[in-house]
CSV table of C-alpha atoms in Angstrom, one decimal:
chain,number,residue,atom,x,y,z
A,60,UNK,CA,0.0,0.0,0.0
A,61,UNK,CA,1.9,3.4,-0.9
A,62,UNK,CA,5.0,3.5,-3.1
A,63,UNK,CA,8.1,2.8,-1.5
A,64,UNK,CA,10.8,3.9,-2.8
A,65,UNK,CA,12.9,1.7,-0.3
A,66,UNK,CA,15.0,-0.7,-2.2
A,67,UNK,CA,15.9,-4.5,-0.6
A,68,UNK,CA,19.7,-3.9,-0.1
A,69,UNK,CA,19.3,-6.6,2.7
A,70,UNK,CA,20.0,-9.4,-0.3
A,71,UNK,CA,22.8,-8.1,-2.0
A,72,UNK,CA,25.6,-9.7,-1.0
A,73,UNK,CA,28.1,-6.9,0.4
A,74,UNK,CA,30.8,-7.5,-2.3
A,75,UNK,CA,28.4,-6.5,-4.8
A,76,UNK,CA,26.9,-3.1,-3.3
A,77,UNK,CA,29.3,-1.0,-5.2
A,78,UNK,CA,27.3,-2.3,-8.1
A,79,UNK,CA,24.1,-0.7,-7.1
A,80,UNK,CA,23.6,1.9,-9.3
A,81,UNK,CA,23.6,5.2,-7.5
A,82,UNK,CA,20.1,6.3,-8.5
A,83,UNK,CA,19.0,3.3,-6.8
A,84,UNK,CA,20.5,4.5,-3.2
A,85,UNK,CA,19.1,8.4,-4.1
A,86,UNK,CA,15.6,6.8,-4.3
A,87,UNK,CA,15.9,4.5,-1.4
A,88,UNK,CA,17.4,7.4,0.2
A,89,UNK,CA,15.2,10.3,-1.2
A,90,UNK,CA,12.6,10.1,1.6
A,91,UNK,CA,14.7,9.8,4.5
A,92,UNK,CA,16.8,13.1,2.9
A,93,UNK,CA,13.7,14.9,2.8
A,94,UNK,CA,13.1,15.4,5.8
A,95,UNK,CA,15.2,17.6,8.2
A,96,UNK,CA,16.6,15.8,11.0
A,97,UNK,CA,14.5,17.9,13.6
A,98,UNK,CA,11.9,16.4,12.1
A,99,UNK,CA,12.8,12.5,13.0
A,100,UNK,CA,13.6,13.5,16.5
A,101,UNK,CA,10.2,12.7,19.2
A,102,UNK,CA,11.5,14.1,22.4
A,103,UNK,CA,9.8,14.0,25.7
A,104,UNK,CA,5.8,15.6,25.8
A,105,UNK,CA,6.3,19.5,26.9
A,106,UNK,CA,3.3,18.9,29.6
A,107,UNK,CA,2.9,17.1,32.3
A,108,UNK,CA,-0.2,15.0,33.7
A,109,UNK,CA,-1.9,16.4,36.5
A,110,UNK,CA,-1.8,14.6,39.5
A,111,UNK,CA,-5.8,14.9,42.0
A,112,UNK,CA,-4.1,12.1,44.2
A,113,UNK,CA,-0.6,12.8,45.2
A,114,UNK,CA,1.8,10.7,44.3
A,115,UNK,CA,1.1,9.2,41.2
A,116,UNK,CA,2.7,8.4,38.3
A,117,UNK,CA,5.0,11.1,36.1
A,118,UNK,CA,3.3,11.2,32.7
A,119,UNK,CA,4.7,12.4,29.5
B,66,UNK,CA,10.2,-4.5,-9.3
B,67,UNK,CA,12.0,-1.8,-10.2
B,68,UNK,CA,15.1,-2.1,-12.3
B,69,UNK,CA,15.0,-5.6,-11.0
B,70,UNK,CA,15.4,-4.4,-7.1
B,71,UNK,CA,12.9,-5.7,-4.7
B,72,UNK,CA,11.3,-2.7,-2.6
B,73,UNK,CA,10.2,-2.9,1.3
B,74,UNK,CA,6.5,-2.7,1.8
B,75,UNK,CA,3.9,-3.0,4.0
B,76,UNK,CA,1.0,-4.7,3.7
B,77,UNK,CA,-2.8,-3.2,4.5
B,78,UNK,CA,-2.6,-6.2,7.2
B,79,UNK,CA,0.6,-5.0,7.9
B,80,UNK,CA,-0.5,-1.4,8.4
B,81,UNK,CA,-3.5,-2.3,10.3
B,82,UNK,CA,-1.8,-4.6,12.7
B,83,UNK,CA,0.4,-1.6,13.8
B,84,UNK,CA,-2.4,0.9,14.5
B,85,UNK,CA,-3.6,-2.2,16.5
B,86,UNK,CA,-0.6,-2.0,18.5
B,87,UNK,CA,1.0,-5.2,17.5
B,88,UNK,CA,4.1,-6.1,16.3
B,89,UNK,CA,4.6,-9.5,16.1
B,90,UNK,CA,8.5,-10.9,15.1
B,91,UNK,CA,7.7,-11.2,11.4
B,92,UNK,CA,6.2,-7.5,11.4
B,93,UNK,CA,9.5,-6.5,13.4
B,94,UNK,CA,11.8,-8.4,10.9
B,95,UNK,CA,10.2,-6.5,8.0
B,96,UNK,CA,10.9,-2.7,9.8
B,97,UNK,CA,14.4,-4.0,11.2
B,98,UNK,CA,15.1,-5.1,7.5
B,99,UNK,CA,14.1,-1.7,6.2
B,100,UNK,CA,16.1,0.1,8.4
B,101,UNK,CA,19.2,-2.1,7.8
B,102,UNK,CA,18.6,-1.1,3.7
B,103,UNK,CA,18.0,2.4,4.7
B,104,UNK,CA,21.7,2.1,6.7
B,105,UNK,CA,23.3,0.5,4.1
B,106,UNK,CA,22.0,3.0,1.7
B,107,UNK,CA,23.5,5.7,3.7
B,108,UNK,CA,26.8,4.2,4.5
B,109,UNK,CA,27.3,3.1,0.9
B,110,UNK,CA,26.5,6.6,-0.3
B,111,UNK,CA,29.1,7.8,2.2
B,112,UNK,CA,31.7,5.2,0.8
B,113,UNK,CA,31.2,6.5,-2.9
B,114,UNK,CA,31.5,10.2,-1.7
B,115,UNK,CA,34.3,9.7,0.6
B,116,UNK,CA,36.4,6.7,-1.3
B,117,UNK,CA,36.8,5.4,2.5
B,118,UNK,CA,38.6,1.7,2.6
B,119,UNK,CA,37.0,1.4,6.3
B,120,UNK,CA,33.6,1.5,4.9
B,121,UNK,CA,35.3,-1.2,2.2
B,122,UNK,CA,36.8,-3.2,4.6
B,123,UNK,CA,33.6,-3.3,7.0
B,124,UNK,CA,31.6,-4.0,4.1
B,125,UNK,CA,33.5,-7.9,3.7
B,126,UNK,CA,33.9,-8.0,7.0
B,127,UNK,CA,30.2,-8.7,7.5
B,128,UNK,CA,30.1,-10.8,4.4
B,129,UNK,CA,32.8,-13.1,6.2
B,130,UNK,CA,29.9,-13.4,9.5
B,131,UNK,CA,26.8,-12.7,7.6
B,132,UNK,CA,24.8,-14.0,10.6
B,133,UNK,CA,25.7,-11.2,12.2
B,134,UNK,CA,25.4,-8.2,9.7
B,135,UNK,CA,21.4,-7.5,10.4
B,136,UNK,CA,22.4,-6.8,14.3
B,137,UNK,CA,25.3,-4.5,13.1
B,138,UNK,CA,23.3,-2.9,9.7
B,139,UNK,CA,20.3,-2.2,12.4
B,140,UNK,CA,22.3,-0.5,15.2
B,141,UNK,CA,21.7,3.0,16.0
B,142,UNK,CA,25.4,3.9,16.2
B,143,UNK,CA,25.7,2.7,12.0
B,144,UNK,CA,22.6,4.5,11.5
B,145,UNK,CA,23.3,7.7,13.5
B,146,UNK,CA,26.8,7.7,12.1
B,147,UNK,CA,26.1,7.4,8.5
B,148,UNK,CA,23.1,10.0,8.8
B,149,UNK,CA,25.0,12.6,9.8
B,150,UNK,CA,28.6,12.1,7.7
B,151,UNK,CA,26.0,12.1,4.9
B,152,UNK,CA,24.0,15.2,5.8
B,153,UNK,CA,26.5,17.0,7.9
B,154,UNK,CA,30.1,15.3,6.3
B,155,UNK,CA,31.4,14.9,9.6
B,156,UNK,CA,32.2,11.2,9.3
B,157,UNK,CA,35.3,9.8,11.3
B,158,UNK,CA,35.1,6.2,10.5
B,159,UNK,CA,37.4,5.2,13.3
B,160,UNK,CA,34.6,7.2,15.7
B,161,UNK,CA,32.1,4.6,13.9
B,162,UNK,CA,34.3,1.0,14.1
B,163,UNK,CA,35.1,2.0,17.5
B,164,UNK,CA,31.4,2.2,18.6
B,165,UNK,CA,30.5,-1.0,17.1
B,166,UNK,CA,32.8,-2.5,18.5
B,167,UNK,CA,31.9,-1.4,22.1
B,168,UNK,CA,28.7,-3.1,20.6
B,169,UNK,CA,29.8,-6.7,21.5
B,170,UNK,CA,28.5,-7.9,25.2
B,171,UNK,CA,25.1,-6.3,26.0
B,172,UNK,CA,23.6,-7.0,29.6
B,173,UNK,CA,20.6,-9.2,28.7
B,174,UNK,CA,17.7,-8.8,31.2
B,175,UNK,CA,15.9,-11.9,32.5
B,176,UNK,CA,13.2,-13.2,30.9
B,177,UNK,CA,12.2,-16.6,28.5
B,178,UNK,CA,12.7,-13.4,25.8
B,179,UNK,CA,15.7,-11.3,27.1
B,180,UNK,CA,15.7,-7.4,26.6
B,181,UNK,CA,19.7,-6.9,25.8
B,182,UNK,CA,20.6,-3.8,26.3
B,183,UNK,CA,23.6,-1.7,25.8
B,184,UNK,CA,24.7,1.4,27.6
B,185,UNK,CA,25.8,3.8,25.5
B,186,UNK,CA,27.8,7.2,26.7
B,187,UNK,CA,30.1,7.7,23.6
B,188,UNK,CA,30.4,9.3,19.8
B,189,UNK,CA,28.4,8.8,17.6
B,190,UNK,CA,25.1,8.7,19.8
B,191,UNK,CA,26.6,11.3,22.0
B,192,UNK,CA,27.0,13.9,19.1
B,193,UNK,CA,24.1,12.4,17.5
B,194,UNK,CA,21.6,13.2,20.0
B,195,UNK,CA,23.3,16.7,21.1
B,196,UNK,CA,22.8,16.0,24.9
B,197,UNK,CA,24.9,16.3,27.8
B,198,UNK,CA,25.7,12.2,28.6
B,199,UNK,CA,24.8,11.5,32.4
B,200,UNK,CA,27.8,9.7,34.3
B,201,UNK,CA,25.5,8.9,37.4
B,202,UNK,CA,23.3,6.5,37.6
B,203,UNK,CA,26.3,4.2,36.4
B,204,UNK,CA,25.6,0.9,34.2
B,205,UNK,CA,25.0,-1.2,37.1
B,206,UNK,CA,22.1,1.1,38.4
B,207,UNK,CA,20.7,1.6,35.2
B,208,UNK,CA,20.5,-1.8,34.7
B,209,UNK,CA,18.5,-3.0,37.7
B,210,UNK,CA,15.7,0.1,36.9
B,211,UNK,CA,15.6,-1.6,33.6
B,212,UNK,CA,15.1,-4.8,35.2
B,213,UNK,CA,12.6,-3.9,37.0
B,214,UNK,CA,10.8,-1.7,34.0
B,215,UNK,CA,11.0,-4.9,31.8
B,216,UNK,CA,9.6,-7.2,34.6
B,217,UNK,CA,6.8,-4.8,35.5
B,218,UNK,CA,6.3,-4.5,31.2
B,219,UNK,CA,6.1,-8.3,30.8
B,220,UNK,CA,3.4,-8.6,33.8
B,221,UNK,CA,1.0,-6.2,32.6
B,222,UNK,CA,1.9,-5.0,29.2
B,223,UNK,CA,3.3,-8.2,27.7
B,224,UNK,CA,2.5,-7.1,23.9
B,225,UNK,CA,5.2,-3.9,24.7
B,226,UNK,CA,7.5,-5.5,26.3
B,227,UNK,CA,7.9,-8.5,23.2
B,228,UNK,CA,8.2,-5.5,20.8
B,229,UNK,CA,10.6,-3.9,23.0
B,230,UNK,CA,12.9,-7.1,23.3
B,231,UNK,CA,13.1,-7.4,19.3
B,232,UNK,CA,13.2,-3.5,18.3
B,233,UNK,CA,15.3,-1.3,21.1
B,234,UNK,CA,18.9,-2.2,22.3
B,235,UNK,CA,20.2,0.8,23.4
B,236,UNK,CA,20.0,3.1,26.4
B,237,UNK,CA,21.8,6.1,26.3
B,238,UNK,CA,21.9,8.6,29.7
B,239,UNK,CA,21.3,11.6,29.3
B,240,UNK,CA,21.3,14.8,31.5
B,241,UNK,CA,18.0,16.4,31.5
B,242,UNK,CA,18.0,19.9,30.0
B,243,UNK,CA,15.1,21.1,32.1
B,244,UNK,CA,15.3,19.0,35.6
B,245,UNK,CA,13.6,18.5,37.8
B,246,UNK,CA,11.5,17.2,34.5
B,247,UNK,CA,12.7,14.0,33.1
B,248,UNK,CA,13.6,13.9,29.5
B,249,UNK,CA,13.8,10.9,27.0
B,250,UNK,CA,14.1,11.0,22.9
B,251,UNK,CA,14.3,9.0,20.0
B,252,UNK,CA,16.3,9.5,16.7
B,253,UNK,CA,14.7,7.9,13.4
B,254,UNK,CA,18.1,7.5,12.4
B,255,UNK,CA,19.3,5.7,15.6
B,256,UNK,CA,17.0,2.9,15.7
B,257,UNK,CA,17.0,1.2,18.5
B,258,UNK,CA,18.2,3.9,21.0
B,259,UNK,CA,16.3,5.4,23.5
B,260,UNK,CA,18.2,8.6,25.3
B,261,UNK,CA,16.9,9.0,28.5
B,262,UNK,CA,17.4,11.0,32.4
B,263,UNK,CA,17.1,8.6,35.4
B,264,UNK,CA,13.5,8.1,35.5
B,265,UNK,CA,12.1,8.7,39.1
B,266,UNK,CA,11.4,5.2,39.4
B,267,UNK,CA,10.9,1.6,37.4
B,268,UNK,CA,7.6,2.6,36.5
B,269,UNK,CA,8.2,5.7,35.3
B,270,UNK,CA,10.8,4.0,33.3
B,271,UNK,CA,8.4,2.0,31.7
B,272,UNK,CA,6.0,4.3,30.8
B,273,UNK,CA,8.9,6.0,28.8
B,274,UNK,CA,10.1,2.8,27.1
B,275,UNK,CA,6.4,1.9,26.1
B,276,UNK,CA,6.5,5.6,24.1
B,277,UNK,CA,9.8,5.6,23.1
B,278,UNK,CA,9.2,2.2,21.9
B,279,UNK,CA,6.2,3.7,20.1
B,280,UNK,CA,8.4,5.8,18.1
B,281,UNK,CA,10.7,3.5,17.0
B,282,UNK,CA,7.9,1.7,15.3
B,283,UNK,CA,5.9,4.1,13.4
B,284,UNK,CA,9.6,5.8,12.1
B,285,UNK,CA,10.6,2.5,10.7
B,286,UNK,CA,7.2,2.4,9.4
B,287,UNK,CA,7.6,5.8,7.9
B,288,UNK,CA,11.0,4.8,5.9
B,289,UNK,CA,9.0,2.4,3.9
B,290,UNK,CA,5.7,4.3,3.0
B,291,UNK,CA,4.3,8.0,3.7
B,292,UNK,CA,1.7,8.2,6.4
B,293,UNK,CA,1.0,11.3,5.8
B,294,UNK,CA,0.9,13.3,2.8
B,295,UNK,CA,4.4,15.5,2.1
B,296,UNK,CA,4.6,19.2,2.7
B,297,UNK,CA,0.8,19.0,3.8
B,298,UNK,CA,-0.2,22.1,5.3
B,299,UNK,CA,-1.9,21.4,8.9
B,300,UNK,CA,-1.0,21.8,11.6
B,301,UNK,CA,-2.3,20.7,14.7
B,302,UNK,CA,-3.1,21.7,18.3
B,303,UNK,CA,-2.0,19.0,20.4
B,304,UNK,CA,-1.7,18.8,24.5
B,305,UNK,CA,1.5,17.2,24.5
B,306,UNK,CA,3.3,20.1,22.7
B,307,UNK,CA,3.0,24.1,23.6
B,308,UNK,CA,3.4,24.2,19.8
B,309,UNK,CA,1.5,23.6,16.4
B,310,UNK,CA,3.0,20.1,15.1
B,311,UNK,CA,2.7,18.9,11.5
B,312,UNK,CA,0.7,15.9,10.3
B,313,UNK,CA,3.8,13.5,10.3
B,314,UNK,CA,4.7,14.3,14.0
B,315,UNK,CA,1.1,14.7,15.1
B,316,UNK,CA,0.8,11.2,14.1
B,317,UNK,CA,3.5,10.5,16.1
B,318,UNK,CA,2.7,11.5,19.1
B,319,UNK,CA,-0.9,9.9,18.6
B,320,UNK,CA,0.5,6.6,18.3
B,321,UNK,CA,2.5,7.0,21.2
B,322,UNK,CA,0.3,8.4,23.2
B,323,UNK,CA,-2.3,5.6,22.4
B,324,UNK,CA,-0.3,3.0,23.9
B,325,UNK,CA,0.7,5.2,26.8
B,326,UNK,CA,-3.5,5.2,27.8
B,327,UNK,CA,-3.3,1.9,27.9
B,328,UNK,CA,-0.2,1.6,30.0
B,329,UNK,CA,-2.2,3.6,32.2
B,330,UNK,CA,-5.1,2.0,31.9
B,331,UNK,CA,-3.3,-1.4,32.5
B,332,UNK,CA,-2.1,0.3,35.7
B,333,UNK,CA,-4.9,1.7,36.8
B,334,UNK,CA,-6.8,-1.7,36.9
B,335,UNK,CA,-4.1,-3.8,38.1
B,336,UNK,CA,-1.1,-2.1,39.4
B,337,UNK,CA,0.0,-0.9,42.7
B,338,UNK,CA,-2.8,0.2,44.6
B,339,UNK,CA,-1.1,3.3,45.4
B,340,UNK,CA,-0.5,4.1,42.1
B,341,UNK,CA,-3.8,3.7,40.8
B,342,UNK,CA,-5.5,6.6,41.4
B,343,UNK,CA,-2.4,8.9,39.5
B,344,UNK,CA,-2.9,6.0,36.7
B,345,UNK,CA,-6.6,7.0,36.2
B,346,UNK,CA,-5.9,10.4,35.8
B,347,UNK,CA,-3.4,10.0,33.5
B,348,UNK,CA,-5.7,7.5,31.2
B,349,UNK,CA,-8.3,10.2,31.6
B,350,UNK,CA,-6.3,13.1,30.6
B,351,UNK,CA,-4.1,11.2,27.8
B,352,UNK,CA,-7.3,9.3,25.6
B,353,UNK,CA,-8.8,12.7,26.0
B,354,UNK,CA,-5.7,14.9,24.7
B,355,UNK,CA,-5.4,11.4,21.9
B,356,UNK,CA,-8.7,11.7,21.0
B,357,UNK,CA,-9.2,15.4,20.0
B,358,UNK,CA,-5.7,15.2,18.0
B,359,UNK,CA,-6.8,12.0,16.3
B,360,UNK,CA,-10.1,13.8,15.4
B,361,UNK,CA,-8.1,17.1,14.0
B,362,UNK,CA,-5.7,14.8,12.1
B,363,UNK,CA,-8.5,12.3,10.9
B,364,UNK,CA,-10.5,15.0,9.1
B,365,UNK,CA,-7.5,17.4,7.8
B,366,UNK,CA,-7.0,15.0,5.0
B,367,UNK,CA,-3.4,14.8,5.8
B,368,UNK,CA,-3.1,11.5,5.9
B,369,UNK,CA,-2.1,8.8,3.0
B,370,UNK,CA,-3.9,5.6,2.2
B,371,UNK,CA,-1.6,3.7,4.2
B,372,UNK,CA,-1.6,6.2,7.2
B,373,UNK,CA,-5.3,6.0,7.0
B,374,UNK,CA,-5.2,2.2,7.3
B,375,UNK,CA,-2.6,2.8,10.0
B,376,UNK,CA,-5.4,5.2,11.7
B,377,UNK,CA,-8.2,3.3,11.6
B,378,UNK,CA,-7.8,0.8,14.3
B,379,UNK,CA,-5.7,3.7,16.3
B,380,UNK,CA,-9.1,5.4,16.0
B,381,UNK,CA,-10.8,2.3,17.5
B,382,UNK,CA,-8.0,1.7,20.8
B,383,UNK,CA,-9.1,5.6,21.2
B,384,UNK,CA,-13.1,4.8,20.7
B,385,UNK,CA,-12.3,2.0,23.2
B,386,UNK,CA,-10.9,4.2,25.6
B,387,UNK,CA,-13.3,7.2,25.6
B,388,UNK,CA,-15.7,4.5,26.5
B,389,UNK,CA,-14.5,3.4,29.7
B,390,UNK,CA,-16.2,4.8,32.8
B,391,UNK,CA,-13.5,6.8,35.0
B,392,UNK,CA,-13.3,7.7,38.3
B,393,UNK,CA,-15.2,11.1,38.6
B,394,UNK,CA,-12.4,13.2,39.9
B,395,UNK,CA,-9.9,11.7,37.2
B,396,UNK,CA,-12.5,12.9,34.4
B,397,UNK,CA,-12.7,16.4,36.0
B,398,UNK,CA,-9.4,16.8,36.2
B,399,UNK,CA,-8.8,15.8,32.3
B,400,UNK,CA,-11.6,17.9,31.2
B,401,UNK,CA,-10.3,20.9,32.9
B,402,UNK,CA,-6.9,20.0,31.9
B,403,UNK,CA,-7.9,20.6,28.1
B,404,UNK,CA,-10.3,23.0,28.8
């Protein structure tokens, strides 16, 4: 479902990956190089869970 | 087919079966696959651009022990590496052999299915993740709260803690940047790393694995197909974030967040009974805060066939939830919350 653009490098034996053409790695790469860095980082929820029965635990 | 490479895909079972919340090992095989192409596709590109005979050399040394190339392709150190020599051209392959070395002799944590875990302090992660590395707790510390985060995981929450044994090997400590708050992260591009504070306690710690864990996922998921549609213009109002977020990381903090309600609500029901009162509120306030984002991000037309298929059973664990009767006081205080 979708189009990857993700090519199976996981069969080609390692002695043959300089033979991948390097279109091949640009499209399997071309999503991932998209998007900024920034944007594949999830850090920790900004707000807290309130607590009506103290202690309890620390949401995120 | 194209050009007679296979691609990665994933199913509409496949897609469904994550917004479920499941990952069983074959689901986990195809995202740790994908990742390892994604890794080789960077380090091969960095190869070609750099002529480096380390990248040459690694390359037939994991042809010599091919039974062990997926756990080195997958590892968070390859993957953080090669991201950034390739974005950033900062790559010092010595930084990156050294670190995969350190690789060998994780602590494995009890269990018929052992978590193994490494502790990570050094380059590339360190760099990678742009965080002060904690010292204290030491390894031996941080190993019996993970111990004890695991155990309390495969107890209540054993569908988390079987995803976390096959998909996330790597702890880094980090120094919070706001303390007293506790702070944990995720890189797409260091799969299978978690950076995190010292967690108050076990349970908080497994609460953090069960979202980081979430993270891990859907970003793997992400590399093989578009879950939302690119350059889309919503954005979203979500509690978890003082911010606006975009479709792709308002998804992501859905799906996390959907499996932290039903940590809590897993908690609530059977966990300590001091705990359980903090647990309700938390399931109240977090399938409330889940719901209204999933409801925004449901209608906005962000979302690709695929994330749709991904949504729709995410939309049901949130239906579920909203339909549980909550203590009164817990429900008050979500309401008012999100007010």
């Amino acid at each position: 479902m979708g189009e990857s653009m993700l090519v199976d490098l996981t069969h080609i034996p390692f002695d043959r990956l300089a033979t991948v053409p390097d279109e091949v790695l640009r499209e399997s790469l071309a999503r991932h190089m998209a998007t900024d860095p920034a944007s594949r980082r999830w850090n920790k929820s900004d707000k807290a869970c309130p607590q009506p029965d103290q202690p309890g635990p620390r949401d995120r | 087919m194209t050009g007679g490479y296979a691609r990665h895909t994933l199913s509409p079972a496949d897609l469904a079966g994550l917004g479920a919340g499941e990952v069983p090992p074959a689901l986990a095989d195809t995202l740790k696959r994908a990742i390892a192409s994604r890794n080789i596709a960077l380090l091969e590109s960095v190869r070609r651009q750099s002529g480096s005979a380390a990248i040459d050399d690694l390359w037939r040394r994991l042809g010599a022990h091919p039974g062990q190339a997926l756990d080195v392709l997958i590892s968070p150190q390859l993957g953080a590496w090669a991201d950034d020599a390739l974005r950033f051209g900062s790559g010092d392959t010595g930084v990156l052999l050294a670190a995969l070395e350190r690789e060998r002799g994780p602590v494995a944590l009890d269990g018929p299915r052992p978590l193994r875990l490494r502790f990570e302090t050094g380059e590339p992660l360190r760099g990678h993740f742009g965080l002060a590395v904690a010292e204290r707790p030491g390894p031996a510390d941080w190993t019996e709260l993970c111990r004890q985060a695991y155990r309390l995981l495969r107890a209540r929450h054993p569908r988390v803690a079987a995803a976390m044994a096959e998909l996330v090997t790597t702890v880094v400590p980090v120094v919070p940047p706001a303390p007293p708050e506790t702070f944990s992260a995720t890189s797409g591009a260091a799969f299978g790393a978690v950076a995190l504070s010292a967690p108050a306690d076990a349970a908080e710690l497994a609460a953090t694995f069960t979202h980081e864990l979430q993270h891990q996922v859907l970003g793997a998921a992400d590399e093989i197909v578009a879950l939302t549609v690119p350059g889309h213009p919503g954005r979203f109002a979500v509690h978890w974030r003082d911010g606006e977020r975009d479709a792709s990381a308002t998804l992501q903090g859905i799906f996390a967040h959907v499996a932290v309600v039903e940590f809590h609500r897993a908690e609530w029901l059977a966990g300590p009974l001091e705990e359980r009162p903090g647990h309700a509120a938390a399931f109240a306030l977090w399938r409330l805060a889940t719901g209204r984002a999933m409801e925004q991000l449901g209608r906005s037309g962000a979302l690709t066939p695929a994330g749709a298929a991904l949504a729709r059973p995410l939309e049901a664990r949130i239906r579920a939830a909203l339909a549980e009767p909550v203590p009164a006081p817990a429900a008050r205080a979500a309401e008012a919350a999100l007010a």
